[in-house]
Amino acid sequence: MARTLSFTDWLGSADAADYYSFTLNQPTSITIKSSGINQGPVIEFLNSAGSLFTYFTGSAYVYNLPAGTYYIEATSNPDISYSFSLTAKTIADKGGATLALANDLGPLSTSVQSISDWIGGADPNDYYSFTLSGATTVNVSLSGVVQPESLKLLSSAGNQIASSGATVLSNGSITQNLAAGTYYIAVQSGGTLTIPYESAYTLSYWTGMPTVGSSNLDGAGNTLAAANNIGILSSATFADWVGSTDTDDYYKFTVNSVSALSLQLSGLSTNTQLKLLDSAGSTISSTTGGVNSFGSLLANISVGTYYVDVSSSISTGYNLSMAATAIPDSAGNSLAAARNIGALGAQQVFTDWISSVDTDDYYSFTVSSTTAVDLELYGLTASSTLRLLDIGGSQLSSTTGDAHNYGAIKQTIAAGTYYVDVRYYGGENATSYIASASGTTVPDNAGNTLGTARVLGAMSSTPQTFTDWVGNADQDDYYKFTLSSATTINILQSGPAGIDQPTSKITLLQSDGTNIQYQYGQLSSDASLIYNLAAGDYFVDVSANSGDTAYTLSLWTGNPSVGTSASDGAGNTLATARSVGTLGATQRFADWVGSTDTDDYYQFTLADTSSISLLLSGVSAATRLYLERANGQLIASSSATSNLDGSLVYDLAAGTYFVDVLQYGGDTGYNVSMSATHLANFAGTSAATAPSLGNLNGIVASDVTGDGTSDIAWFSSSANAISFYQMNPLGGYTWHNIGGVAAGYTPLMGDFNGDGRSDILWSNGTSV
């Protein structure tokens, strides 16, 4: 059963880290997906002691975890809003974690038996036991791995008898003559990666020796030209012999589609070499089998003719098994052969594979208007690249995914035809993959040229406000306005907060498109323009400077009320600052600074973490706007001139702060406005204060009734409801059905009101 919890929160200068905790009562696959307005946060997984064991910065991450308590830490440098979802899926674990917990395989026989499981960072060792009633030959094979794994045969005391390694190119195998008794098989991670990757495997076991040939057999030719021609290979087994008088046995076969090839050489009495050759006789890969191990070769091969060579100068019979399985390939391998998935809209999901013999899978799609595309690549066993290409095949963006990290591309594109390329990253591993693609039409309410500009009509002192976006697929938004008489025009472009470089700019243009003035949006500062204009038509151009960005544009006429030299409502030092009180709704102050009154200070307090907005306008000379801490330390600054407002947008923790309006270029009246918006913060600011997400496997121990005894709560994702067993400290229990809410909501249990009883918070990620 899979469970998903979703959360939305924010990070920034006033809240540098968010913490969450959760528990697991059995091995579980955790998938965490995150997204931010400007860029995603860094997500770290911490163990119960708060120590880091893995992290990611992409859109999604998959990790297998054993039972226990864990923390998630999210951090970010710029201020961002972010969302993340956490999905927990219980995973089977058939192999015991220790010798004492070894899974008993029961009696072994000459029939091959198999069991499939996995090992990784959460489960590095799998143990199995078996008992023999008499002396026999035992065969063990380890296959299907995606990372190096070790196969070991152990005595009843746990001492190693034999070992073998398995890789993506060769199965691990052990053949051993054993006396009656109890033995163990260990499958262990053989990788040296800093973050251990999970690897599935299949363990096969049986008794006895395979049928082999003798020196009077020679069913295979001794040269390429005389090779035993099998024809189109499906599966075949051969018993034959090589030695001093017949050192090489050759087999010839063909495949008429891309295929997964498996070769196994067994029943040997001496070390014997197994080679896979191409049609010219050049070696593709090779391995050696021996008395206590099989020779094994695995490879993905393309259409063509191949040879197998079994060679030894010392006499030995052998058993050779060969199998080729066609691998479906539903995506084209070039732009011209790309799989056409049509007009992109609702999510489409595709499953396929790539390797050294099929390096690229191409998909083509169209969009009829500006569209936000969302591409994901996951389900990988090896590193792979996801690329978005234009109609000419030029790369627009790319990302890389692997066994733990999703590859994700989120980009806004204009109408047209595009390609998605899933590309093999190289190395030994072939990999299957899951690719998803979806597109959402993006409204574009402003024209992209002067000729198609959005007409706003006549401006007035009442602001007109518009929300839109600019980016790679829509570089410019144009607005046209009219002034019926000479006046001052005010233009303010804001949002989103927290950018760490200019992402857009506003430009004021004459009716013929000639530039009058421009301004960039900066870190913690909106873009603004103030200009005295004659009657006539004008344009405003909002243009993308770095990536996609949403914005809010406001336009109005007139000048704000400002003070005069006779005004002095604000103190001239921190100690004498004008008290604004607890900042909330917008407050405005008209005053004056100059040579005889260089600084005006305002003091405000925040009751909780808030986003504050400061706007300095109406000045006739250069003036500075400073935001300072209670001790006078500068936090941020902005400048205002007769043509530019000064603005600051900043997230602050609860506390006392100052605003300083500083004379810089001459005497001037000014108008300063201040406001604060509360920022809700669900997450804790440390591991100690992290809210518990509960037991992600569905069962939660919690004191629901407040009697001091933990009860057992159960969340059913299928019914979307909670029930609990009220535990009696003297024995027994009483079952209660709490019920549930609409689909899409998941519960969080905790004592939220401090009454000693567990409460239930239902959330769908955006509302509770």
PDB file of N, CA and C in Angstrom, residues 361-400:
ATOM      1  N   ASP A 361      16.105   7.220 -27.476  1.00  0.00           N
ATOM      2  CA  ASP A 361      14.682   7.039 -27.761  1.00  0.00           C
ATOM      3  C   ASP A 361      14.070   8.414 -27.954  1.00  0.00           C
ATOM      4  N   TYR A 362      13.455   8.632 -29.122  1.00  0.00           N
ATOM      5  CA  TYR A 362      12.897   9.940 -29.449  1.00  0.00           C
ATOM      6  C   TYR A 362      11.370   9.901 -29.464  1.00  0.00           C
ATOM      7  N   TYR A 363      10.780  10.965 -28.955  1.00  0.00           N
ATOM      8  CA  TYR A 363       9.331  11.179 -28.984  1.00  0.00           C
ATOM      9  C   TYR A 363       9.087  12.580 -29.541  1.00  0.00           C
ATOM     10  N   SER A 364       8.068  12.737 -30.372  1.00  0.00           N
ATOM     11  CA  SER A 364       7.724  14.060 -30.893  1.00  0.00           C
ATOM     12  C   SER A 364       6.334  14.458 -30.406  1.00  0.00           C
ATOM     13  N   PHE A 365       6.144  15.774 -30.226  1.00  0.00           N
ATOM     14  CA  PHE A 365       4.828  16.272 -29.820  1.00  0.00           C
ATOM     15  C   PHE A 365       4.653  17.686 -30.347  1.00  0.00           C
ATOM     16  N   THR A 366       3.425  18.146 -30.329  1.00  0.00           N
ATOM     17  CA  THR A 366       3.110  19.505 -30.760  1.00  0.00           C
ATOM     18  C   THR A 366       2.343  20.229 -29.657  1.00  0.00           C
ATOM     19  N   VAL A 367       2.469  21.566 -29.669  1.00  0.00           N
ATOM     20  CA  VAL A 367       1.621  22.417 -28.835  1.00  0.00           C
ATOM     21  C   VAL A 367       1.089  23.529 -29.726  1.00  0.00           C
ATOM     22  N   SER A 368      -0.173  23.863 -29.567  1.00  0.00           N
ATOM     23  CA  SER A 368      -0.811  24.838 -30.454  1.00  0.00           C
ATOM     24  C   SER A 368      -0.745  26.251 -29.910  1.00  0.00           C
ATOM     25  N   SER A 369      -0.309  26.413 -28.652  1.00  0.00           N
ATOM     26  CA  SER A 369      -0.174  27.740 -28.046  1.00  0.00           C
ATOM     27  C   SER A 369       0.906  27.668 -26.981  1.00  0.00           C
ATOM     28  N   THR A 370       1.223  28.793 -26.396  1.00  0.00           N
ATOM     29  CA  THR A 370       2.243  28.808 -25.349  1.00  0.00           C
ATOM     30  C   THR A 370       1.858  27.823 -24.244  1.00  0.00           C
ATOM     31  N   THR A 371       2.794  26.940 -23.899  1.00  0.00           N
ATOM     32  CA  THR A 371       2.480  25.809 -23.012  1.00  0.00           C
ATOM     33  C   THR A 371       3.609  25.583 -22.016  1.00  0.00           C
ATOM     34  N   ALA A 372       3.233  25.305 -20.781  1.00  0.00           N
ATOM     35  CA  ALA A 372       4.197  24.884 -19.763  1.00  0.00           C
ATOM     36  C   ALA A 372       4.291  23.366 -19.826  1.00  0.00           C
ATOM     37  N   VAL A 373       5.449  22.844 -20.248  1.00  0.00           N
ATOM     38  CA  VAL A 373       5.625  21.398 -20.368  1.00  0.00           C
ATOM     39  C   VAL A 373       6.297  20.866 -19.108  1.00  0.00           C
ATOM     40  N   ASP A 374       5.915  19.662 -18.749  1.00  0.00           N
ATOM     41  CA  ASP A 374       6.458  18.982 -17.567  1.00  0.00           C
ATOM     42  C   ASP A 374       6.898  17.598 -18.017  1.00  0.00           C
ATOM     43  N   LEU A 375       8.213  17.377 -18.042  1.00  0.00           N
ATOM     44  CA  LEU A 375       8.779  16.099 -18.467  1.00  0.00           C
ATOM     45  C   LEU A 375       9.482  15.452 -17.282  1.00  0.00           C
ATOM     46  N   GLU A 376       9.291  14.139 -17.104  1.00  0.00           N
ATOM     47  CA  GLU A 376       9.967  13.426 -16.021  1.00  0.00           C
ATOM     48  C   GLU A 376      10.532  12.105 -16.544  1.00  0.00           C
ATOM     49  N   LEU A 377      11.672  11.705 -15.983  1.00  0.00           N
ATOM     50  CA  LEU A 377      12.333  10.454 -16.318  1.00  0.00           C
ATOM     51  C   LEU A 377      12.666   9.748 -15.010  1.00  0.00           C
ATOM     52  N   TYR A 378      12.165   8.527 -14.823  1.00  0.00           N
ATOM     53  CA  TYR A 378      12.393   7.822 -13.565  1.00  0.00           C
ATOM     54  C   TYR A 378      12.306   6.316 -13.813  1.00  0.00           C
ATOM     55  N   GLY A 379      12.373   5.532 -12.723  1.00  0.00           N
ATOM     56  CA  GLY A 379      12.368   4.080 -12.860  1.00  0.00           C
ATOM     57  C   GLY A 379      13.655   3.553 -13.459  1.00  0.00           C
ATOM     58  N   LEU A 380      14.756   4.292 -13.254  1.00  0.00           N
ATOM     59  CA  LEU A 380      16.033   3.965 -13.881  1.00  0.00           C
ATOM     60  C   LEU A 380      16.874   3.041 -13.009  1.00  0.00           C
ATOM     61  N   THR A 381      17.756   2.288 -13.652  1.00  0.00           N
ATOM     62  CA  THR A 381      18.769   1.512 -12.936  1.00  0.00           C
ATOM     63  C   THR A 381      20.171   2.012 -13.253  1.00  0.00           C
ATOM     64  N   ALA A 382      20.274   2.996 -14.123  1.00  0.00           N
ATOM     65  CA  ALA A 382      21.572   3.582 -14.478  1.00  0.00           C
ATOM     66  C   ALA A 382      21.343   5.028 -14.899  1.00  0.00           C
ATOM     67  N   SER A 383      22.385   5.833 -14.855  1.00  0.00           N
ATOM     68  CA  SER A 383      22.277   7.243 -15.220  1.00  0.00           C
ATOM     69  C   SER A 383      21.846   7.395 -16.676  1.00  0.00           C
ATOM     70  N   SER A 384      20.907   8.311 -16.905  1.00  0.00           N
ATOM     71  CA  SER A 384      20.382   8.565 -18.247  1.00  0.00           C
ATOM     72  C   SER A 384      20.057  10.045 -18.364  1.00  0.00           C
ATOM     73  N   THR A 385      20.028  10.538 -19.606  1.00  0.00           N
ATOM     74  CA  THR A 385      19.804  11.959 -19.855  1.00  0.00           C
ATOM     75  C   THR A 385      18.459  12.164 -20.528  1.00  0.00           C
ATOM     76  N   LEU A 386      17.743  13.190 -20.081  1.00  0.00           N
ATOM     77  CA  LEU A 386      16.470  13.595 -20.674  1.00  0.00           C
ATOM     78  C   LEU A 386      16.678  14.944 -21.336  1.00  0.00           C
ATOM     79  N   ARG A 387      16.313  15.053 -22.619  1.00  0.00           N
ATOM     80  CA  ARG A 387      16.538  16.301 -23.354  1.00  0.00           C
ATOM     81  C   ARG A 387      15.244  16.768 -24.019  1.00  0.00           C
ATOM     82  N   LEU A 388      15.049  18.090 -24.040  1.00  0.00           N
ATOM     83  CA  LEU A 388      13.967  18.716 -24.797  1.00  0.00           C
ATOM     84  C   LEU A 388      14.596  19.426 -25.985  1.00  0.00           C
ATOM     85  N   LEU A 389      14.104  19.111 -27.205  1.00  0.00           N
ATOM     86  CA  LEU A 389      14.698  19.629 -28.435  1.00  0.00           C
ATOM     87  C   LEU A 389      13.649  20.406 -29.229  1.00  0.00           C
ATOM     88  N   ASP A 390      14.114  21.395 -30.000  1.00  0.00           N
ATOM     89  CA  ASP A 390      13.182  22.109 -30.877  1.00  0.00           C
ATOM     90  C   ASP A 390      13.002  21.339 -32.174  1.00  0.00           C
ATOM     91  N   ILE A 391      12.248  21.900 -33.109  1.00  0.00           N
ATOM     92  CA  ILE A 391      11.918  21.183 -34.338  1.00  0.00           C
ATOM     93  C   ILE A 391      13.156  20.865 -35.167  1.00  0.00           C
ATOM     94  N   GLY A 392      14.231  21.646 -35.004  1.00  0.00           N
ATOM     95  CA  GLY A 392      15.457  21.388 -35.744  1.00  0.00           C
ATOM     96  C   GLY A 392      16.405  20.445 -35.022  1.00  0.00           C
ATOM     97  N   GLY A 393      16.016  19.965 -33.845  1.00  0.00           N
ATOM     98  CA  GLY A 393      16.863  19.048 -33.082  1.00  0.00           C
ATOM     99  C   GLY A 393      17.844  19.740 -32.152  1.00  0.00           C
ATOM    100  N   SER A 394      17.778  21.072 -32.068  1.00  0.00           N
ATOM    101  CA  SER A 394      18.659  21.795 -31.149  1.00  0.00           C
ATOM    102  C   SER A 394      18.141  21.660 -29.716  1.00  0.00           C
ATOM    103  N   GLN A 395      19.067  21.495 -28.794  1.00  0.00           N
ATOM    104  CA  GLN A 395      18.696  21.262 -27.396  1.00  0.00           C
ATOM    105  C   GLN A 395      18.220  22.558 -26.742  1.00  0.00           C
ATOM    106  N   LEU A 396      17.049  22.482 -26.100  1.00  0.00           N
ATOM    107  CA  LEU A 396      16.523  23.605 -25.335  1.00  0.00           C
ATOM    108  C   LEU A 396      16.879  23.485 -23.864  1.00  0.00           C
ATOM    109  N   SER A 397      16.834  22.268 -23.350  1.00  0.00           N
ATOM    110  CA  SER A 397      17.213  22.025 -21.951  1.00  0.00           C
ATOM    111  C   SER A 397      17.452  20.537 -21.773  1.00  0.00           C
ATOM    112  N   SER A 398      18.162  20.190 -20.697  1.00  0.00           N
ATOM    113  CA  SER A 398      18.456  18.783 -20.429  1.00  0.00           C
ATOM    114  C   SER A 398      18.620  18.578 -18.943  1.00  0.00           C
ATOM    115  N   THR A 399      18.509  17.333 -18.516  1.00  0.00           N
ATOM    116  CA  THR A 399      18.702  16.948 -17.126  1.00  0.00           C
ATOM    117  C   THR A 399      19.126  15.485 -17.094  1.00  0.00           C
ATOM    118  N   THR A 400      19.631  15.043 -15.971  1.00  0.00           N
ATOM    119  CA  THR A 400      20.077  13.658 -15.819  1.00  0.00           C
ATOM    120  C   THR A 400      19.361  13.012 -14.641  1.00  0.00           C
TER     121      THR A 400
END
